[in-house]
Amino acid sequence: MDFRASKRNQFQVRIDMHIHMVGNGVAGSGGWLRLSGWHRWLASFMLHQLGMPASALTGDLETIYARHLLRLVQESSIDAAVLLAHERVHEPDGTPREDLGSMFVPNNVVLGLARQHPEFLAGVSIHPARRDAIDELDRCIAEGAVLMKCLPNCQNIDFSDARYRRFWQRMAEARLPLLAHTGGEHTVPVINAALADPKLLRTPLECGVIVIAAHCATKSGVLDRDYFDDWAAMLHEFPNLYGDISAMVSLNRCEHLLDCLRNNIVPRIVHGSDFPVPVLGHRLWFQGSLDRQTFQRIQRLRNPIERDWRFKEALGFTKNVLGRGSSLLRLDPIQEQTRQSTVEC
Ligand SMILES: [Zn+2]
């Protein structure tokens, strides 16, 4: 289908809101990838799951990965994917910490890919403590960013820090949504586990930012705190709060997937896969949420982006969930400019 034509009717666009761009900067993007121990093993496992050679890790990973991903999107029932950049760790005073974290995917990588391919939408990533944070935000908005993504516990971002209010106000004025990781994390190193708490999102929410809590604040590991009920309680208070069901067709995060179908929660759910995180429906079958034939039929699908959606569809998630993202994203800058309003917070 012609995605550019469908952009004009936003409710028809089926979007995967949560797909990670990965790269190593070999071709000069300025990005980097540093893997050691468990994270190196996990990266190799993910590439294998995707049908990509482990040698891609030392080649021009951006190009190999983007080409592979583009084909998967084109061969799926998804029209477009929000491709996420990945910011570096910063101190709260704005000092970058290049010595921490496992990867950096610059905003220009996803902005460039979104310009080249209508199937990709740019999800930029900006630490609000950066001294140039608002300038970078304005630049990314002008260049077509559809949302801004942060991993607070891994990038050291306390959303409740009063110093970031102007940054949230600017996002609210531009109607640029915040996709915020919530809950534990095991694919990239954690700097401060306490920052995974969705209650810290009150400040950007009060500033009027549309906030999408990634993974609906579920826990990632056995020992992580489960914040799902805290997030669900906040839905009543904040009409601008949503949750994505990314990485929830997995062994570790699927516990609350069916809870997201409750009448009071499902209108606030958007679809995302968290690609390249593996899509494994085994626990949904073990716990009786899916029968064996359905589990086997879907688990056999080779395309993980398609497999992730088909599992969710089999559980009862409808096309409304698949299409809701397009009504939240900043897809049409001209229309958005007319909606701008000054926000006090
Ligand atoms: Zn993710």
mmCIF file of C-alpha atoms and ligand atoms in Angstrom:
data_model
loop_
_atom_site.group_PDB
_atom_site.id
_atom_site.type_symbol
_atom_site.label_atom_id
_atom_site.label_comp_id
_atom_site.label_asym_id
_atom_site.label_seq_id
_atom_site.Cartn_x
_atom_site.Cartn_y
_atom_site.Cartn_z
ATOM 1 C CA MET A 1 0.000 0.000 0.000
ATOM 2 C CA ASP A 2 1.093 3.608 -0.528
ATOM 3 C CA PHE A 3 1.917 4.648 3.011
ATOM 4 C CA ARG A 4 2.346 8.319 2.041
ATOM 5 C CA ALA A 5 -1.238 8.384 0.754
ATOM 6 C CA SER A 6 -2.466 6.628 3.878
ATOM 7 C CA LYS A 7 -0.722 9.231 6.053
ATOM 8 C CA ARG A 8 -3.492 11.615 5.028
ATOM 9 C CA ASN A 9 -5.995 9.338 6.718
ATOM 10 C CA GLN A 10 -4.074 8.674 9.898
ATOM 11 C CA PHE A 11 -6.528 6.228 11.417
ATOM 12 C CA GLN A 12 -5.862 3.704 8.665
ATOM 13 C CA VAL A 13 -2.123 3.515 9.271
ATOM 14 C CA ARG A 14 -1.063 0.350 11.088
ATOM 15 C CA ILE A 15 2.027 1.202 13.093
ATOM 16 C CA ASP A 16 4.556 -0.702 15.160
ATOM 17 C CA MET A 17 5.465 2.050 17.624
ATOM 18 C CA HIS A 18 8.558 0.465 19.130
ATOM 19 C CA ILE A 19 11.371 -0.827 16.918
ATOM 20 C CA HIS A 20 15.004 -0.254 17.832
ATOM 21 C CA MET A 21 17.585 0.953 15.368
ATOM 22 C CA VAL A 22 20.930 -0.720 16.021
ATOM 23 C CA GLY A 23 24.341 0.221 14.672
ATOM 24 C CA ASN A 24 28.055 0.325 15.367
ATOM 25 C CA GLY A 25 29.145 3.468 13.498
ATOM 26 C CA VAL A 26 31.471 1.566 11.136
ATOM 27 C CA ALA A 27 30.213 3.620 8.154
ATOM 28 C CA GLY A 28 30.713 6.933 9.990
ATOM 29 C CA SER A 29 27.331 7.708 11.626
ATOM 30 C CA GLY A 30 29.024 8.662 14.917
ATOM 31 C CA GLY A 31 27.145 5.885 16.728
ATOM 32 C CA TRP A 32 28.775 3.063 18.660
ATOM 33 C CA LEU A 33 28.082 -0.348 20.131
ATOM 34 C CA ARG A 34 29.998 -1.787 23.096
ATOM 35 C CA LEU A 35 29.019 -5.274 24.123
ATOM 36 C CA SER A 36 30.538 -7.444 26.786
ATOM 37 C CA GLY A 37 29.607 -10.616 28.680
ATOM 38 C CA TRP A 38 25.861 -11.307 28.795
ATOM 39 C CA HIS A 39 25.022 -8.420 26.435
ATOM 40 C CA ARG A 40 27.351 -9.745 23.699
ATOM 41 C CA TRP A 41 25.753 -13.200 23.966
ATOM 42 C CA LEU A 42 22.271 -11.655 23.893
ATOM 43 C CA ALA A 43 23.086 -9.540 20.804
ATOM 44 C CA SER A 44 24.401 -12.608 18.939
ATOM 45 C CA PHE A 45 21.264 -14.563 19.946
ATOM 46 C CA MET A 46 18.998 -11.778 18.688
ATOM 47 C CA LEU A 47 20.816 -11.581 15.327
ATOM 48 C CA HIS A 48 20.532 -15.344 14.965
ATOM 49 C CA GLN A 49 16.776 -15.150 15.702
ATOM 50 C CA LEU A 50 16.461 -12.552 12.947
ATOM 51 C CA GLY A 51 18.339 -14.627 10.398
ATOM 52 C CA MET A 52 21.276 -12.192 10.338
ATOM 53 C CA PRO A 53 24.900 -13.399 10.516
ATOM 54 C CA ALA A 54 26.808 -12.755 13.781
ATOM 55 C CA SER A 55 29.518 -11.169 11.575
ATOM 56 C CA ALA A 56 27.108 -8.223 11.072
ATOM 57 C CA LEU A 57 28.212 -7.009 14.525
ATOM 58 C CA THR A 58 31.632 -6.058 13.135
ATOM 59 C CA GLY A 59 30.507 -5.046 9.590
ATOM 60 C CA ASP A 60 28.399 -2.021 8.562
ATOM 61 C CA LEU A 61 25.683 -2.979 11.013
ATOM 62 C CA GLU A 62 23.451 0.074 10.367
ATOM 63 C CA THR A 63 23.125 -0.728 6.663
ATOM 64 C CA ILE A 64 22.745 -4.509 7.075
ATOM 65 C CA TYR A 65 20.204 -4.119 9.877
ATOM 66 C CA ALA A 66 18.152 -1.367 8.167
ATOM 67 C CA ARG A 67 17.927 -3.358 4.925
ATOM 68 C CA HIS A 68 16.829 -6.498 6.795
ATOM 69 C CA LEU A 69 14.299 -4.566 8.861
ATOM 70 C CA LEU A 70 12.832 -2.803 5.829
ATOM 71 C CA ARG A 71 12.128 -6.146 4.185
ATOM 72 C CA LEU A 72 10.468 -7.489 7.351
ATOM 73 C CA VAL A 73 8.188 -4.435 7.590
ATOM 74 C CA GLN A 74 7.282 -4.629 3.896
ATOM 75 C CA GLU A 75 6.422 -8.327 4.246
ATOM 76 C CA SER A 76 4.280 -7.825 7.370
ATOM 77 C CA SER A 77 0.772 -6.489 7.940
ATOM 78 C CA ILE A 78 2.323 -3.325 9.426
ATOM 79 C CA ASP A 79 2.402 -0.180 7.260
ATOM 80 C CA ALA A 80 5.139 1.631 9.136
ATOM 81 C CA ALA A 81 7.540 1.289 12.053
ATOM 82 C CA VAL A 82 8.753 3.936 14.484
ATOM 83 C CA LEU A 83 12.506 3.459 14.378
ATOM 84 C CA LEU A 84 14.126 4.474 17.669
ATOM 85 C CA ALA A 85 17.420 6.294 18.170
ATOM 86 C CA HIS A 86 19.323 5.654 21.408
ATOM 87 C CA GLU A 87 20.759 8.507 23.509
ATOM 88 C CA ARG A 88 23.940 8.365 25.615
ATOM 89 C CA VAL A 89 24.026 8.378 29.423
ATOM 90 C CA HIS A 90 24.293 11.907 30.914
ATOM 91 C CA GLU A 91 24.734 13.302 34.416
ATOM 92 C CA PRO A 92 21.781 15.441 35.647
ATOM 93 C CA ASP A 93 23.956 18.551 35.057
ATOM 94 C CA GLY A 94 24.213 17.670 31.360
ATOM 95 C CA THR A 95 27.699 16.106 31.331
ATOM 96 C CA PRO A 96 27.765 13.215 28.814
ATOM 97 C CA ARG A 97 29.151 9.913 30.138
ATOM 98 C CA GLU A 98 30.634 8.197 27.089
ATOM 99 C CA ASP A 99 32.177 5.636 29.457
ATOM 100 C CA LEU A 100 28.730 4.267 30.426
ATOM 101 C CA GLY A 101 26.038 2.503 28.383
ATOM 102 C CA SER A 102 26.328 -0.081 25.619
ATOM 103 C CA MET A 103 25.239 1.818 22.503
ATOM 104 C CA PHE A 104 24.615 5.173 20.898
ATOM 105 C CA VAL A 105 22.351 5.559 17.868
ATOM 106 C CA PRO A 106 22.399 9.245 16.810
ATOM 107 C CA ASN A 107 19.148 10.975 15.847
ATOM 108 C CA ASN A 108 20.455 11.623 12.321
ATOM 109 C CA VAL A 109 20.500 7.868 11.660
ATOM 110 C CA VAL A 110 16.729 7.471 12.161
ATOM 111 C CA LEU A 111 15.884 10.871 10.636
ATOM 112 C CA GLY A 112 17.865 9.875 7.525
ATOM 113 C CA LEU A 113 16.249 6.448 7.219
ATOM 114 C CA ALA A 114 12.775 8.001 7.641
ATOM 115 C CA ARG A 115 13.551 10.402 4.777
ATOM 116 C CA GLN A 116 14.600 7.502 2.538
ATOM 117 C CA HIS A 117 11.819 5.039 3.329
ATOM 118 C CA PRO A 118 8.121 5.817 3.970
ATOM 119 C CA GLU A 119 7.931 2.602 6.032
ATOM 120 C CA PHE A 120 10.181 4.180 8.693
ATOM 121 C CA LEU A 121 9.173 6.983 11.072
ATOM 122 C CA ALA A 122 11.809 8.728 13.194
ATOM 123 C CA GLY A 123 11.709 8.199 16.955
ATOM 124 C CA VAL A 124 14.500 10.443 18.238
ATOM 125 C CA SER A 125 16.178 10.226 21.652
ATOM 126 C CA ILE A 126 17.349 13.294 23.633
ATOM 127 C CA HIS A 127 18.534 13.430 27.243
ATOM 128 C CA PRO A 128 16.685 16.465 28.673
ATOM 129 C CA ALA A 129 19.767 17.452 30.734
ATOM 130 C CA ARG A 130 21.812 18.095 27.562
ATOM 131 C CA ARG A 131 22.912 21.722 27.307
ATOM 132 C CA ASP A 132 21.553 21.772 23.742
ATOM 133 C CA ALA A 133 18.463 19.665 24.572
ATOM 134 C CA ILE A 134 15.810 22.147 23.389
ATOM 135 C CA ASP A 135 17.784 23.129 20.277
ATOM 136 C CA GLU A 136 18.156 19.443 19.391
ATOM 137 C CA LEU A 137 14.458 18.884 20.092
ATOM 138 C CA ASP A 138 13.482 21.736 17.750
ATOM 139 C CA ARG A 139 15.867 20.512 15.071
ATOM 140 C CA CYS A 140 14.448 16.962 15.243
ATOM 141 C CA ILE A 141 10.855 18.253 15.144
ATOM 142 C CA ALA A 142 11.671 20.357 12.067
ATOM 143 C CA GLU A 143 13.221 17.302 10.413
ATOM 144 C CA GLY A 144 10.157 15.116 10.943
ATOM 145 C CA ALA A 145 10.517 13.314 14.302
ATOM 146 C CA VAL A 146 7.236 11.587 15.250
ATOM 147 C CA LEU A 147 8.097 10.899 18.915
ATOM 148 C CA MET A 148 10.912 11.069 21.481
ATOM 149 C CA LYS A 149 12.140 7.908 23.233
ATOM 150 C CA CYS A 150 13.985 7.597 26.555
ATOM 151 C CA LEU A 151 15.134 4.721 28.765
ATOM 152 C CA PRO A 152 15.294 6.572 32.101
ATOM 153 C CA ASN A 153 16.894 3.796 34.176
ATOM 154 C CA CYS A 154 19.584 3.154 31.530
ATOM 155 C CA GLN A 155 20.225 6.758 30.410
ATOM 156 C CA ASN A 156 20.008 8.265 33.917
ATOM 157 C CA ILE A 157 16.916 10.448 33.407
ATOM 158 C CA ASP A 158 14.776 11.435 36.391
ATOM 159 C CA PHE A 159 11.570 12.603 34.670
ATOM 160 C CA SER A 160 10.535 14.435 37.853
ATOM 161 C CA ASP A 161 13.628 16.715 37.859
ATOM 162 C CA ALA A 162 12.280 20.306 37.879
ATOM 163 C CA ARG A 163 15.123 21.417 35.572
ATOM 164 C CA TYR A 164 13.518 19.541 32.673
ATOM 165 C CA ARG A 165 10.127 21.322 32.771
ATOM 166 C CA ARG A 166 10.909 23.656 29.856
ATOM 167 C CA PHE A 167 11.877 20.649 27.797
ATOM 168 C CA TRP A 168 8.539 18.912 28.547
ATOM 169 C CA GLN A 169 6.663 22.150 27.843
ATOM 170 C CA ARG A 170 8.290 22.380 24.427
ATOM 171 C CA MET A 171 7.360 18.751 23.674
ATOM 172 C CA ALA A 172 3.754 19.424 24.734
ATOM 173 C CA GLU A 173 3.552 22.555 22.558
ATOM 174 C CA ALA A 174 4.806 20.579 19.561
ATOM 175 C CA ARG A 175 2.549 17.612 20.396
ATOM 176 C CA LEU A 176 5.570 15.319 20.220
ATOM 177 C CA PRO A 177 4.820 12.202 22.329
ATOM 178 C CA LEU A 178 7.264 10.781 24.871
ATOM 179 C CA LEU A 179 7.797 7.026 24.615
ATOM 180 C CA ALA A 180 9.276 6.230 28.026
ATOM 181 C CA HIS A 181 10.659 2.880 29.033
ATOM 182 C CA THR A 182 9.037 1.759 32.312
ATOM 183 C CA GLY A 183 9.864 -1.242 34.510
ATOM 184 C CA GLY A 184 13.089 -3.257 34.662
ATOM 185 C CA GLU A 185 15.485 -3.751 31.770
ATOM 186 C CA HIS A 186 17.967 -6.478 30.858
ATOM 187 C CA THR A 187 19.037 -5.853 27.255
ATOM 188 C CA VAL A 188 21.074 -2.695 28.006
ATOM 189 C CA PRO A 189 22.934 -1.872 31.248
ATOM 190 C CA VAL A 190 20.920 -0.232 34.056
ATOM 191 C CA ILE A 191 22.444 2.895 35.650
ATOM 192 C CA ASN A 192 19.720 3.625 38.256
ATOM 193 C CA ALA A 193 16.944 1.016 38.694
ATOM 194 C CA ALA A 194 14.725 3.401 40.711
ATOM 195 C CA LEU A 195 14.175 5.548 37.591
ATOM 196 C CA ALA A 196 12.038 2.768 36.038
ATOM 197 C CA ASP A 197 9.070 3.881 38.213
ATOM 198 C CA PRO A 198 6.172 5.211 36.035
ATOM 199 C CA LYS A 199 5.108 7.566 38.851
ATOM 200 C CA LEU A 200 8.101 9.743 37.912
ATOM 201 C CA LEU A 201 6.231 10.481 34.662
ATOM 202 C CA ARG A 202 3.815 12.758 36.530
ATOM 203 C CA THR A 203 5.875 15.846 35.664
ATOM 204 C CA PRO A 204 5.830 15.487 31.848
ATOM 205 C CA LEU A 205 2.158 14.394 32.097
ATOM 206 C CA GLU A 206 1.286 17.530 34.108
ATOM 207 C CA CYS A 207 3.097 19.588 31.452
ATOM 208 C CA GLY A 208 0.649 18.160 28.885
ATOM 209 C CA VAL A 209 2.997 15.740 27.115
ATOM 210 C CA ILE A 210 1.380 12.669 25.528
ATOM 211 C CA VAL A 211 3.229 9.877 27.362
ATOM 212 C CA ILE A 212 3.378 6.255 26.220
ATOM 213 C CA ALA A 213 4.724 3.982 28.974
ATOM 214 C CA ALA A 214 6.636 1.247 27.162
ATOM 215 C CA HIS A 215 5.788 -2.303 28.321
ATOM 216 C CA CYS A 216 2.967 -0.887 30.529
ATOM 217 C CA ALA A 217 5.470 -0.765 33.422
ATOM 218 C CA THR A 218 5.728 -4.554 33.694
ATOM 219 C CA LYS A 219 8.768 -6.267 35.171
ATOM 220 C CA SER A 220 11.548 -7.701 33.035
ATOM 221 C CA GLY A 221 13.357 -10.006 35.480
ATOM 222 C CA VAL A 222 12.269 -12.198 38.396
ATOM 223 C CA LEU A 223 13.632 -9.742 40.952
ATOM 224 C CA ASP A 224 12.315 -6.551 39.320
ATOM 225 C CA ARG A 225 9.494 -4.562 40.846
ATOM 226 C CA ASP A 226 6.174 -4.854 38.938
ATOM 227 C CA TYR A 227 4.718 -1.356 38.408
ATOM 228 C CA PHE A 228 1.740 -2.407 36.244
ATOM 229 C CA ASP A 229 -0.914 -1.497 38.857
ATOM 230 C CA ASP A 230 0.735 1.896 39.511
ATOM 231 C CA TRP A 231 0.610 2.657 35.779
ATOM 232 C CA ALA A 232 -3.007 1.439 35.454
ATOM 233 C CA ALA A 233 -4.062 3.653 38.390
ATOM 234 C CA MET A 234 -2.460 6.686 36.686
ATOM 235 C CA LEU A 235 -4.637 6.168 33.577
ATOM 236 C CA HIS A 236 -7.659 7.514 35.510
ATOM 237 C CA GLU A 237 -5.817 10.664 36.469
ATOM 238 C CA PHE A 238 -4.091 11.435 33.162
ATOM 239 C CA PRO A 239 -6.042 11.217 29.876
ATOM 240 C CA ASN A 240 -2.729 11.862 28.056
ATOM 241 C CA LEU A 241 -1.159 8.605 29.378
ATOM 242 C CA TYR A 242 -0.959 5.435 27.271
ATOM 243 C CA GLY A 243 0.976 2.169 27.347
ATOM 244 C CA ASP A 244 2.593 0.046 24.672
ATOM 245 C CA ILE A 245 2.522 -3.747 24.663
ATOM 246 C CA SER A 246 6.034 -4.099 23.280
ATOM 247 C CA ALA A 247 8.185 -7.070 24.375
ATOM 248 C CA MET A 248 5.140 -8.547 26.113
ATOM 249 C CA VAL A 249 5.007 -11.653 23.892
ATOM 250 C CA SER A 250 8.009 -13.017 25.745
ATOM 251 C CA LEU A 251 8.843 -15.386 28.564
ATOM 252 C CA ASN A 252 9.558 -12.597 31.046
ATOM 253 C CA ARG A 253 7.022 -9.812 30.318
ATOM 254 C CA CYS A 254 3.774 -11.577 29.307
ATOM 255 C CA GLU A 255 2.206 -11.723 32.799
ATOM 256 C CA HIS A 256 -0.022 -8.667 32.292
ATOM 257 C CA LEU A 257 -0.688 -8.944 28.559
ATOM 258 C CA LEU A 258 -4.272 -10.173 29.020
ATOM 259 C CA ASP A 259 -4.877 -7.501 31.703
ATOM 260 C CA CYS A 260 -4.286 -4.935 28.935
ATOM 261 C CA LEU A 261 -7.523 -6.164 27.302
ATOM 262 C CA ARG A 262 -9.644 -4.960 30.242
ATOM 263 C CA ASN A 263 -12.339 -2.459 29.170
ATOM 264 C CA ASN A 264 -10.820 0.358 31.210
ATOM 265 C CA ILE A 265 -7.293 -0.232 29.892
ATOM 266 C CA VAL A 266 -7.482 -1.331 26.240
ATOM 267 C CA PRO A 267 -8.546 2.120 24.880
ATOM 268 C CA ARG A 268 -5.138 3.381 26.083
ATOM 269 C CA ILE A 269 -3.037 0.621 24.521
ATOM 270 C CA VAL A 270 -0.856 1.053 21.428
ATOM 271 C CA HIS A 271 0.981 -1.668 19.541
ATOM 272 C CA GLY A 272 4.743 -2.098 19.498
ATOM 273 C CA SER A 273 6.986 -5.139 19.146
ATOM 274 C CA ASP A 274 10.338 -4.009 20.683
ATOM 275 C CA PHE A 275 12.121 -5.591 17.704
ATOM 276 C CA PRO A 276 14.822 -7.052 17.800
ATOM 277 C CA VAL A 277 13.774 -8.495 21.196
ATOM 278 C CA PRO A 278 12.779 -12.147 20.505
ATOM 279 C CA VAL A 279 9.038 -12.930 20.156
ATOM 280 C CA LEU A 280 8.332 -16.095 22.155
ATOM 281 C CA GLY A 281 4.742 -17.181 22.836
ATOM 282 C CA HIS A 282 5.608 -20.342 24.814
ATOM 283 C CA ARG A 283 4.468 -19.057 28.203
ATOM 284 C CA LEU A 284 1.134 -17.872 26.757
ATOM 285 C CA TRP A 285 0.551 -21.465 25.669
ATOM 286 C CA PHE A 286 1.768 -23.011 28.976
ATOM 287 C CA GLN A 287 -0.585 -20.814 30.997
ATOM 288 C CA GLY A 288 -3.549 -21.640 28.709
ATOM 289 C CA SER A 289 -3.996 -18.230 27.057
ATOM 290 C CA LEU A 290 -3.526 -19.914 23.644
ATOM 291 C CA ASP A 291 -4.263 -23.452 22.489
ATOM 292 C CA ARG A 292 -1.404 -25.585 21.157
ATOM 293 C CA GLN A 293 -2.356 -25.364 17.477
ATOM 294 C CA THR A 294 -2.638 -21.576 17.572
ATOM 295 C CA PHE A 295 0.663 -21.277 19.437
ATOM 296 C CA GLN A 296 2.479 -23.542 16.977
ATOM 297 C CA ARG A 297 0.972 -21.910 13.904
ATOM 298 C CA ILE A 298 2.018 -18.428 14.976
ATOM 299 C CA GLN A 299 5.366 -19.317 16.565
ATOM 300 C CA ARG A 300 6.385 -20.853 13.223
ATOM 301 C CA LEU A 301 6.009 -17.524 11.379
ATOM 302 C CA ARG A 302 9.510 -16.507 10.356
ATOM 303 C CA ASN A 303 8.882 -12.757 10.355
ATOM 304 C CA PRO A 304 9.124 -11.653 14.038
ATOM 305 C CA ILE A 305 7.240 -8.393 13.413
ATOM 306 C CA GLU A 306 4.321 -10.306 11.937
ATOM 307 C CA ARG A 307 4.593 -13.046 14.601
ATOM 308 C CA ASP A 308 4.359 -10.491 17.422
ATOM 309 C CA TRP A 309 1.162 -8.922 16.043
ATOM 310 C CA ARG A 310 -0.443 -12.285 15.200
ATOM 311 C CA PHE A 311 0.011 -13.500 18.797
ATOM 312 C CA LYS A 312 -1.634 -10.321 20.088
ATOM 313 C CA GLU A 313 -4.457 -10.606 17.554
ATOM 314 C CA ALA A 314 -5.063 -14.223 18.651
ATOM 315 C CA LEU A 315 -5.358 -13.026 22.267
ATOM 316 C CA GLY A 316 -8.037 -10.474 21.314
ATOM 317 C CA PHE A 317 -6.223 -7.228 20.494
ATOM 318 C CA THR A 318 -8.036 -5.531 17.589
ATOM 319 C CA LYS A 319 -7.063 -3.286 14.698
ATOM 320 C CA ASN A 320 -7.984 -0.302 16.899
ATOM 321 C CA VAL A 321 -4.856 -1.051 18.948
ATOM 322 C CA LEU A 322 -2.811 -1.356 15.756
ATOM 323 C CA GLY A 323 -4.133 1.947 14.389
ATOM 324 C CA ARG A 324 -4.187 3.990 17.605
ATOM 325 C CA GLY A 325 -0.512 4.930 17.381
ATOM 326 C CA SER A 326 -1.059 6.984 14.252
ATOM 327 C CA SER A 327 -3.511 9.248 16.076
ATOM 328 C CA LEU A 328 -0.862 10.014 18.740
ATOM 329 C CA LEU A 329 2.241 10.494 16.606
ATOM 330 C CA ARG A 330 3.288 13.831 15.149
ATOM 331 C CA LEU A 331 2.648 12.676 11.583
ATOM 332 C CA ASP A 332 1.492 15.865 9.927
ATOM 333 C CA PRO A 333 3.541 18.926 10.969
ATOM 334 C CA ILE A 334 1.274 21.448 9.210
ATOM 335 C CA GLN A 335 -1.809 20.172 11.005
ATOM 336 C CA GLU A 336 0.120 20.063 14.281
ATOM 337 C CA GLN A 337 1.228 23.707 14.002
ATOM 338 C CA THR A 338 -2.388 24.816 13.975
ATOM 339 C CA ARG A 339 -3.007 22.813 17.155
ATOM 340 C CA GLN A 340 -0.112 24.353 19.110
ATOM 341 C CA SER A 341 -0.964 25.951 22.414
ATOM 342 C CA THR A 342 1.130 27.323 25.227
ATOM 343 C CA VAL A 343 1.230 24.937 28.164
ATOM 344 C CA GLU A 344 1.774 25.988 31.790
ATOM 345 C CA CYS A 345 3.205 23.453 34.199
HETATM 346 ZN ZN ZN B 1 12.593 -1.233 23.641
#
